[in-house]
């Protein structure tokens, strides 16, 4: 008898492991982005440093892409199996323990995916606004600072980002403790603690990311 | 008390069913839920109608035979009790109560409110045992069991296999049932020999029956008449992942 990554527990472990990889990226990406508050020199120097670490950067990108693909693929399989497991539903069904974020993981996940595609088209591939690709700072490097501020001065774009981060917050407020449970790292005392840490962390991530478009719209962070 | 009941009726060998409405009065608040159904059945028999089929046996919360989704909650609104231990005083005079069978692909309806739970038996057959030599009864203290292990094994062994965890799970997952059985044996010294094989076999059997996957809503723990904790699901996940590293 052998274990299988296609078993229910195997698939949940894949969800959790890939989810945690993505979470690690989300946190480090936030810390880098917050350099926008330190001014253009700091943010652009950080962006340049990342580019100089090209082999490592590509390795990280490949890992993230793999994580997204596995996470997505597995979530579709799991959701399908779960739907098939109850072909006839209840007339009255009153869950008493679960949370809104837990019941809407698929919805918040789909919103996240849409957000992710938009975000990459905008700031990585510069498809939505090609002009953003050609901004340079006084040192002749790509001006990430100007790019972010130019984009976020459009309230519609800022709004998309805040909504995207709200979806991330909802997804993680169940996903965080859920992934520890799925990986078998939990117990009676740890469970409520992990739930609270997950909620606090998701809220902090939401506020951290959203602070950037909000600060741009309020004129706290501006072009220099 | 007067009550309006909306009960799922489905003839044997007929895949289709409907909700029937029954008005009952003279319900005493001291009756158990199943006694209330008994009285209704007596009336139906007097009227020459088919009584409502529902499962029950011990009627004291130890056998795991009773079931029923009552107003959207497995075993009704009280925590830590089975339907047979639920009393009518939990309901309001004039209330409408919706009564449905457990719903899961792996638990097909046999008739009315009775479902086939033999999927659980097949999961147990796949690995829910320890192999022992036959012969005389061994001396009780031959294998010392540490107190914390004994406590934990007893907590897991409290599972009566009623299937409320499956019924209450938004995904119709059987993880709490299987986890209780796996944890019970994996915690005891007698269960060590077959530990890895057991969890792998039982999880495979569970998946084959068509139960859903756990997405950690913890509805099972809220519905369980024995209040089995989801920490046993953690334990099973850990046992499974450890076994898969040892025998990939
Ligand atoms: C930044 C992107 C994302 C992060 C950080 C993330 C993180 C997580 C985490 C940590 C989990 C918990 C795993 C577990 O329950 O064991 C999870 C579950 C899940 N994710 Fe994501 N995820 C992301 C994107 C997506 C996307 C794009 C989808 C697309 C549909 C998605 C759908 C799901 C689903 C359906 C679950 C399972 C829900 C459950 O088990 O309750 N996620 N995610
Ligand atoms: S009838 Fe035995 S547990 Fe309810």
XYZ file of C-alpha atoms and ligand atoms in Angstrom:
519
model
C 0.000 0.000 0.000
C 1.404 3.348 -1.023
C 0.592 6.961 -0.324
C -0.682 9.078 -3.163
C -0.588 12.796 -3.866
C -3.976 12.233 -5.525
C -5.565 11.007 -2.275
C -7.714 13.416 -0.314
C -4.983 14.027 2.256
C -2.286 14.194 -0.438
C -4.193 16.855 -2.341
C -4.823 18.866 0.814
C -1.113 18.748 1.622
C -0.357 20.052 -1.879
C -2.871 22.885 -1.399
C -1.338 23.786 1.935
C 2.309 23.592 0.831
C 1.739 25.644 -2.327
C -0.468 28.088 -0.393
C 2.295 28.626 2.167
C 4.885 29.170 -0.584
C 2.606 31.830 -2.066
C 2.083 33.338 1.391
C 5.856 33.595 1.894
C 6.060 35.485 -1.404
C 3.131 37.729 -0.442
C 4.892 38.742 2.786
C 8.318 39.377 1.241
C 6.753 41.253 -1.682
C 4.894 43.482 0.784
C 8.056 44.281 2.742
C 9.809 45.278 -0.494
C 6.875 47.360 -1.702
C 6.643 49.313 1.541
C 9.984 50.894 0.544
C 7.824 53.247 -1.534
C 7.381 55.219 1.685
C 11.173 55.601 1.939
C 11.286 57.477 -1.363
C 12.256 56.807 -4.997
C 15.933 56.105 -4.333
C 15.231 53.326 -1.855
C 12.538 51.605 -3.942
C 14.410 51.836 -7.250
C 17.661 50.649 -5.677
C 15.793 47.644 -4.259
C 14.276 46.894 -7.671
C 17.708 47.136 -9.273
C 19.214 44.811 -6.691
C 16.517 42.234 -7.463
C 17.372 42.457 -11.162
C 21.050 41.913 -10.426
C 20.181 38.647 -8.701
C 18.774 37.362 -11.990
C 19.427 33.590 -11.652
C 17.919 33.542 -8.166
C 15.048 35.723 -9.306
C 14.219 33.356 -12.144
C 14.407 30.382 -9.800
C 11.960 32.092 -7.442
C 9.666 32.971 -10.332
C 9.690 29.384 -11.591
C 8.871 28.095 -8.110
C 6.020 30.597 -7.756
C 4.620 29.724 -11.149
C 4.738 26.027 -10.297
C 3.047 26.739 -6.947
C 0.268 28.718 -8.633
C -0.329 26.003 -11.226
C -0.418 23.172 -8.660
C -2.563 25.232 -6.253
C -5.061 26.070 -9.002
C -5.185 22.612 -10.507
C -5.649 20.943 -7.132
C -8.313 23.447 -6.039
C -10.359 22.657 -9.146
C -10.049 18.894 -8.582
C -10.906 19.156 -4.879
C -13.885 21.434 -5.472
C -15.232 19.083 -8.124
C -14.877 16.038 -5.887
C -16.539 17.873 -3.021
C -19.498 18.824 -5.172
C -19.902 15.233 -6.394
C -19.793 13.914 -2.826
C -23.292 15.332 -2.141
C -25.397 14.954 -5.293
C -28.677 15.636 -3.447
C -28.477 18.665 -1.167
C -30.425 19.569 1.944
C -33.562 21.670 1.935
C -32.356 23.244 5.160
C -28.650 23.353 6.020
C -27.410 25.377 8.985
C -23.685 25.171 9.559
C -22.728 26.544 12.947
C -18.959 26.428 13.109
C -17.481 27.477 9.787
C -16.718 31.039 8.711
C -17.680 33.134 5.707
C -14.089 33.152 4.481
C -13.915 29.343 4.711
C -17.089 28.939 2.668
C -15.957 31.369 -0.018
C -12.425 30.075 -0.646
C -13.199 29.322 -4.272
C -14.701 32.772 -4.860
C -11.852 34.631 -3.162
C -9.418 32.386 -5.038
C -10.983 33.187 -8.422
C -10.948 36.919 -7.588
C -7.289 36.571 -6.612
C -6.490 34.883 -9.888
C -8.187 37.677 -11.861
C -6.302 40.228 -9.799
C -3.018 38.389 -10.321
C -3.435 38.353 -14.097
C -4.251 42.082 -14.150
C -1.356 42.916 -11.839
C 1.176 41.034 -13.968
C -0.150 42.557 -17.200
C 0.169 45.996 -15.674
C 3.487 46.081 -13.814
C 5.414 43.105 -15.198
C 4.450 42.950 -18.872
C 3.276 46.587 -19.162
C 0.423 45.563 -21.464
C -2.296 47.688 -19.897
C -0.193 50.879 -20.098
C 2.955 50.523 -22.257
C 4.076 54.027 -21.256
C 4.887 52.688 -17.780
C 7.712 50.571 -19.195
C 9.815 53.506 -20.282
C 10.056 55.574 -17.111
C 13.655 56.077 -16.013
C 15.060 57.650 -12.887
C 17.981 60.176 -12.809
C 20.433 57.239 -12.600
C 19.071 55.869 -15.871
C 17.409 52.839 -14.268
C 13.788 51.708 -14.576
C 11.765 54.068 -12.357
C 9.544 51.702 -10.376
C 8.579 54.497 -7.989
C 7.203 56.723 -10.767
C 5.489 53.729 -12.360
C 3.589 52.839 -9.185
C 2.563 56.401 -8.443
C 1.481 57.172 -11.995
C -0.704 54.072 -11.990
C -2.247 54.567 -8.548
C -3.190 58.194 -9.217
C -6.022 56.695 -11.244
C -8.689 55.974 -8.599
C -10.082 53.067 -10.647
C -6.753 51.288 -10.663
C -6.307 51.923 -6.946
C -9.762 50.528 -6.370
C -8.916 47.290 -8.226
C -5.864 46.866 -6.016
C -7.758 47.380 -2.775
C -10.455 44.892 -3.849
C -7.768 42.399 -4.871
C -6.153 42.713 -1.458
C -9.517 42.277 0.259
C -9.875 38.963 -1.598
C -6.367 37.992 -0.452
C -7.299 38.909 3.134
C -10.429 36.758 3.010
C -8.557 33.855 1.406
C -5.767 33.877 3.957
C -7.920 34.341 7.030
C -9.107 30.773 6.467
C -6.117 29.544 4.460
C -3.483 30.216 7.111
C -4.680 27.973 9.928
C -6.220 25.576 7.427
C -2.845 24.857 5.880
C -1.286 23.945 9.234
C -4.184 21.597 9.929
C -3.816 20.006 6.476
C -0.105 19.431 7.046
C -0.744 17.809 10.421
C 0.830 20.634 12.430
C -1.880 21.551 14.918
C -3.398 20.525 18.236
C -6.144 21.473 20.656
C -4.264 24.452 22.109
C -2.625 25.599 18.882
C -5.894 25.642 16.897
C -7.491 28.850 18.292
C -4.063 30.488 18.361
C -3.378 29.733 14.682
C -6.848 31.014 13.795
C -6.185 34.316 15.530
C -2.674 34.666 14.084
C -4.114 33.949 10.622
C -6.735 36.648 10.984
C -4.261 39.205 12.318
C -1.744 38.373 9.589
C -4.335 38.632 6.787
C -5.534 41.959 8.116
C -1.957 43.247 8.379
C -1.274 42.130 4.792
C -4.463 43.846 3.604
C -3.646 47.104 5.355
C 0.007 47.008 4.340
C -0.699 46.600 0.633
C -3.719 48.912 0.579
C -1.776 51.666 2.321
C 0.180 52.248 -0.912
C -2.699 53.182 -3.291
C -4.439 55.038 -0.454
C -1.311 57.066 0.314
C -0.921 57.936 -3.378
C -4.552 59.039 -3.696
C -4.271 61.165 -0.538
C -1.105 62.768 -1.914
C 1.045 61.484 0.957
C 3.342 59.731 -1.503
C 3.904 61.746 -4.672
C 6.153 62.069 -7.695
C 9.413 63.891 -7.124
C -47.184 21.446 21.889
C -48.310 21.683 18.291
C -45.767 21.178 15.581
C -45.617 21.114 11.810
C -43.225 18.496 10.470
C -41.825 18.464 6.951
C -40.425 14.994 6.502
C -38.583 13.463 3.557
C -40.508 10.451 2.217
C -38.922 8.122 -0.283
C -40.167 4.629 -1.118
C -37.704 1.760 -1.107
C -35.988 1.159 -4.464
C -37.257 4.467 -5.748
C -34.621 7.126 -6.364
C -37.174 9.946 -6.063
C -38.799 11.327 -2.949
C -40.655 14.377 -1.652
C -41.295 16.295 1.529
C -44.606 15.458 3.224
C -46.235 17.749 5.722
C -47.570 16.372 9.033
C -49.358 18.386 11.707
C -48.944 16.891 15.150
C -50.493 18.158 18.355
C -50.395 16.857 21.908
C -46.612 16.656 21.813
C -45.248 16.645 25.343
C -42.083 18.713 25.905
C -40.742 15.741 27.874
C -40.869 13.387 24.897
C -37.700 12.528 23.080
C -37.553 13.376 19.401
C -37.843 9.716 18.429
C -40.860 9.205 20.730
C -42.534 12.074 18.942
C -41.933 10.242 15.646
C -43.205 6.982 17.226
C -46.497 8.676 18.077
C -46.810 10.060 14.584
C -46.108 6.581 13.174
C -48.810 5.042 15.367
C -51.281 7.552 14.011
C -50.183 6.826 10.426
C -50.634 3.087 10.987
C -54.126 3.637 12.430
C -54.946 5.609 9.300
C -53.669 2.713 7.220
C -50.720 4.702 5.892
C -47.086 3.718 5.583
C -45.166 4.668 8.747
C -42.015 6.777 8.440
C -38.851 4.684 8.385
C -36.034 5.980 10.598
C -33.021 4.336 12.241
C -32.722 3.803 15.979
C -31.647 1.147 18.444
C -30.314 1.868 21.928
C -32.059 5.217 22.346
C -29.460 6.280 24.880
C -26.730 7.702 22.714
C -24.331 4.763 22.647
C -25.030 2.680 19.551
C -24.750 5.243 16.749
C -27.807 3.959 14.927
C -30.046 7.045 15.037
C -29.467 9.864 12.570
C -31.670 12.667 11.092
C -30.894 16.125 9.820
C -33.197 18.266 11.966
C -33.726 21.830 10.806
C -30.429 21.749 8.957
C -28.398 20.357 11.846
C -27.199 16.770 12.224
C -28.773 15.272 15.392
C -30.621 18.559 15.919
C -29.737 21.785 17.694
C -28.089 20.459 20.888
C -24.338 19.916 21.032
C -22.930 16.590 22.161
C -26.115 14.543 21.894
C -27.554 12.083 19.396
C -31.092 12.459 18.025
C -32.334 9.839 20.502
C -31.202 12.099 23.371
C -32.874 15.211 21.984
C -36.030 16.388 23.752
C -39.035 18.221 22.406
C -38.597 21.025 24.947
C -35.782 22.238 22.674
C -38.478 23.338 20.190
C -41.075 26.081 20.333
C -44.812 25.522 20.262
C -46.038 26.034 16.711
C -42.591 25.526 15.174
C -42.028 23.946 11.765
C -39.366 21.241 11.823
C -37.704 19.997 8.634
C -36.471 16.389 8.940
C -34.157 14.970 6.269
C -31.894 11.940 5.877
C -28.083 12.228 5.914
C -27.102 13.414 2.442
C -23.964 12.016 0.829
C -23.151 10.063 -2.298
C -21.550 7.421 -0.074
C -24.711 7.158 2.084
C -27.520 6.281 -0.364
C -31.060 6.578 0.967
C -32.674 3.170 1.541
C -36.113 4.435 2.510
C -37.491 7.697 3.953
C -34.941 8.771 6.567
C -32.857 5.584 6.550
C -29.500 5.664 4.756
C -26.994 2.917 4.026
C -23.880 3.538 6.113
C -22.023 0.353 5.196
C -19.346 2.525 3.566
C -18.088 3.000 7.153
C -17.896 -0.770 7.645
C -15.781 -1.131 4.521
C -13.395 1.562 5.763
C -13.037 -0.303 9.075
C -12.450 -3.564 7.205
C -9.634 -1.886 5.292
C -7.561 -1.311 8.420
C -9.514 -0.489 11.565
C -8.182 -3.422 13.575
C -5.086 -4.780 15.304
C -3.804 -8.257 14.569
C -3.362 -10.316 17.729
C -2.483 -13.921 18.355
C -5.472 -15.991 19.323
C -5.487 -17.906 22.582
C -6.274 -17.133 26.174
C -7.086 -13.631 27.385
C -3.743 -11.939 28.102
C -3.010 -10.571 31.550
C -4.263 -6.966 31.710
C -0.898 -5.400 32.502
C 1.210 -7.275 29.968
C 1.374 -4.212 27.738
C 1.663 -1.033 29.816
C -0.232 1.907 28.286
C 0.904 5.380 29.398
C -1.904 7.395 30.967
C -1.926 10.226 28.354
C -2.058 7.632 25.546
C -4.923 5.818 27.269
C -6.831 9.099 27.638
C -6.310 10.108 24.033
C -7.213 6.662 22.701
C -10.411 6.694 24.782
C -11.371 10.138 23.455
C -10.989 8.889 19.893
C -12.687 5.567 20.632
C -15.801 7.438 21.800
C -16.847 7.606 18.117
C -20.079 5.658 17.648
C -19.923 5.750 13.843
C -23.279 7.477 13.360
C -22.145 9.489 10.322
C -23.179 12.922 11.633
C -19.719 14.229 10.663
C -20.400 13.336 7.027
C -23.926 14.732 7.179
C -22.819 18.058 8.668
C -19.760 18.551 6.460
C -20.355 20.975 3.573
C -18.214 18.561 1.497
C -19.702 15.308 2.847
C -16.248 14.308 4.056
C -15.736 11.364 6.399
C -12.446 12.643 7.796
C -13.567 12.889 11.432
C -14.847 9.304 11.493
C -11.739 7.881 9.847
C -9.480 10.107 11.940
C -11.091 8.889 15.166
C -10.551 5.254 14.187
C -6.986 5.801 12.950
C -6.033 7.867 16.018
C -7.585 5.416 18.460
C -5.349 2.575 17.272
C -2.281 4.670 16.380
C -2.155 5.982 19.961
C -2.014 2.564 21.620
C 1.061 0.283 21.738
C -1.015 -2.559 20.273
C -1.648 -0.476 17.162
C 1.975 0.324 16.326
C 2.759 -2.679 14.121
C 0.204 -1.858 11.432
C 0.316 1.906 11.945
C 1.513 2.993 8.492
C -0.419 0.423 6.510
C -3.572 1.189 8.476
C -3.709 4.897 7.733
C -2.816 4.384 4.065
C -5.444 1.650 3.611
C -8.216 3.415 5.498
C -7.710 6.694 3.649
C -7.708 4.856 0.325
C -10.943 3.076 1.280
C -12.473 6.397 2.355
C -11.600 8.007 -0.989
C -12.979 5.043 -2.930
C -16.365 5.382 -1.246
C -16.779 8.839 -2.757
C -16.695 10.979 0.374
C -15.581 14.593 -0.089
C -12.349 16.199 1.079
C -11.841 18.048 4.332
C -11.587 21.821 3.917
C -11.335 22.436 7.647
C -14.757 23.937 8.326
C -14.939 21.883 11.547
C -18.706 21.368 11.206
C -18.086 17.690 12.004
C -16.829 18.502 15.489
C -19.864 20.724 16.147
C -22.282 17.995 15.025
C -20.576 14.996 16.650
C -22.710 13.556 19.472
C -19.483 12.430 21.141
C -17.719 15.757 20.508
C -14.716 14.140 18.871
C -12.116 16.870 18.374
C -10.679 17.813 14.970
C -7.203 17.409 16.501
C -7.643 13.778 15.488
C -7.877 14.906 11.854
C -4.540 16.672 12.385
C -3.163 13.448 13.802
C -4.392 11.416 10.835
C -2.985 13.952 8.351
C 0.354 13.695 10.154
C 0.242 9.884 10.246
C -0.600 9.768 6.545
C 2.145 12.180 5.514
C 4.705 10.375 7.727
C 3.700 7.029 6.246
C 4.006 8.430 2.735
C 7.573 9.545 3.420
C 8.446 6.098 4.819
C 6.809 4.166 1.972
C 6.361 6.537 -0.956
C -1.566 34.895 -3.744
C -2.259 33.861 -4.060
C -2.743 32.773 -3.115
C -2.366 32.461 -1.829
C -1.321 33.146 -0.968
C -3.173 31.323 -1.416
C -3.084 30.691 -0.190
C -3.849 29.600 0.201
C -3.696 28.866 1.420
C -2.624 29.141 2.494
C -4.656 27.874 1.429
C -4.912 26.853 2.529
C -4.546 25.457 2.154
C -5.272 24.453 3.028
O -6.471 24.565 3.238
O -4.634 23.533 3.497
C -5.416 27.999 0.226
C -6.495 27.193 -0.119
C -7.247 27.313 -1.270
N -6.992 28.186 -2.320
Fe -5.530 29.556 -2.382
N -4.030 30.975 -2.424
C -3.790 31.837 -3.483
C -4.417 31.836 -4.720
C -5.504 31.032 -5.058
C -6.137 31.067 -6.350
C -5.691 31.950 -7.532
C -7.154 30.190 -6.302
C -8.023 29.972 -7.506
C -9.112 29.340 -7.572
C -7.170 29.589 -4.966
C -8.097 28.645 -4.480
C -8.002 27.994 -3.261
C -8.929 26.991 -2.794
C -10.186 26.503 -3.502
C -8.436 26.552 -1.553
C -8.992 25.413 -0.724
C -9.949 25.892 0.261
C -9.985 25.014 1.451
O -9.251 24.032 1.523
O -10.770 25.348 2.314
N -6.141 30.123 -4.237
N -4.914 29.061 -0.522
S -30.337 5.202 19.007
Fe -28.411 4.524 19.737
S -27.280 6.366 19.620
Fe -29.263 7.077 19.151
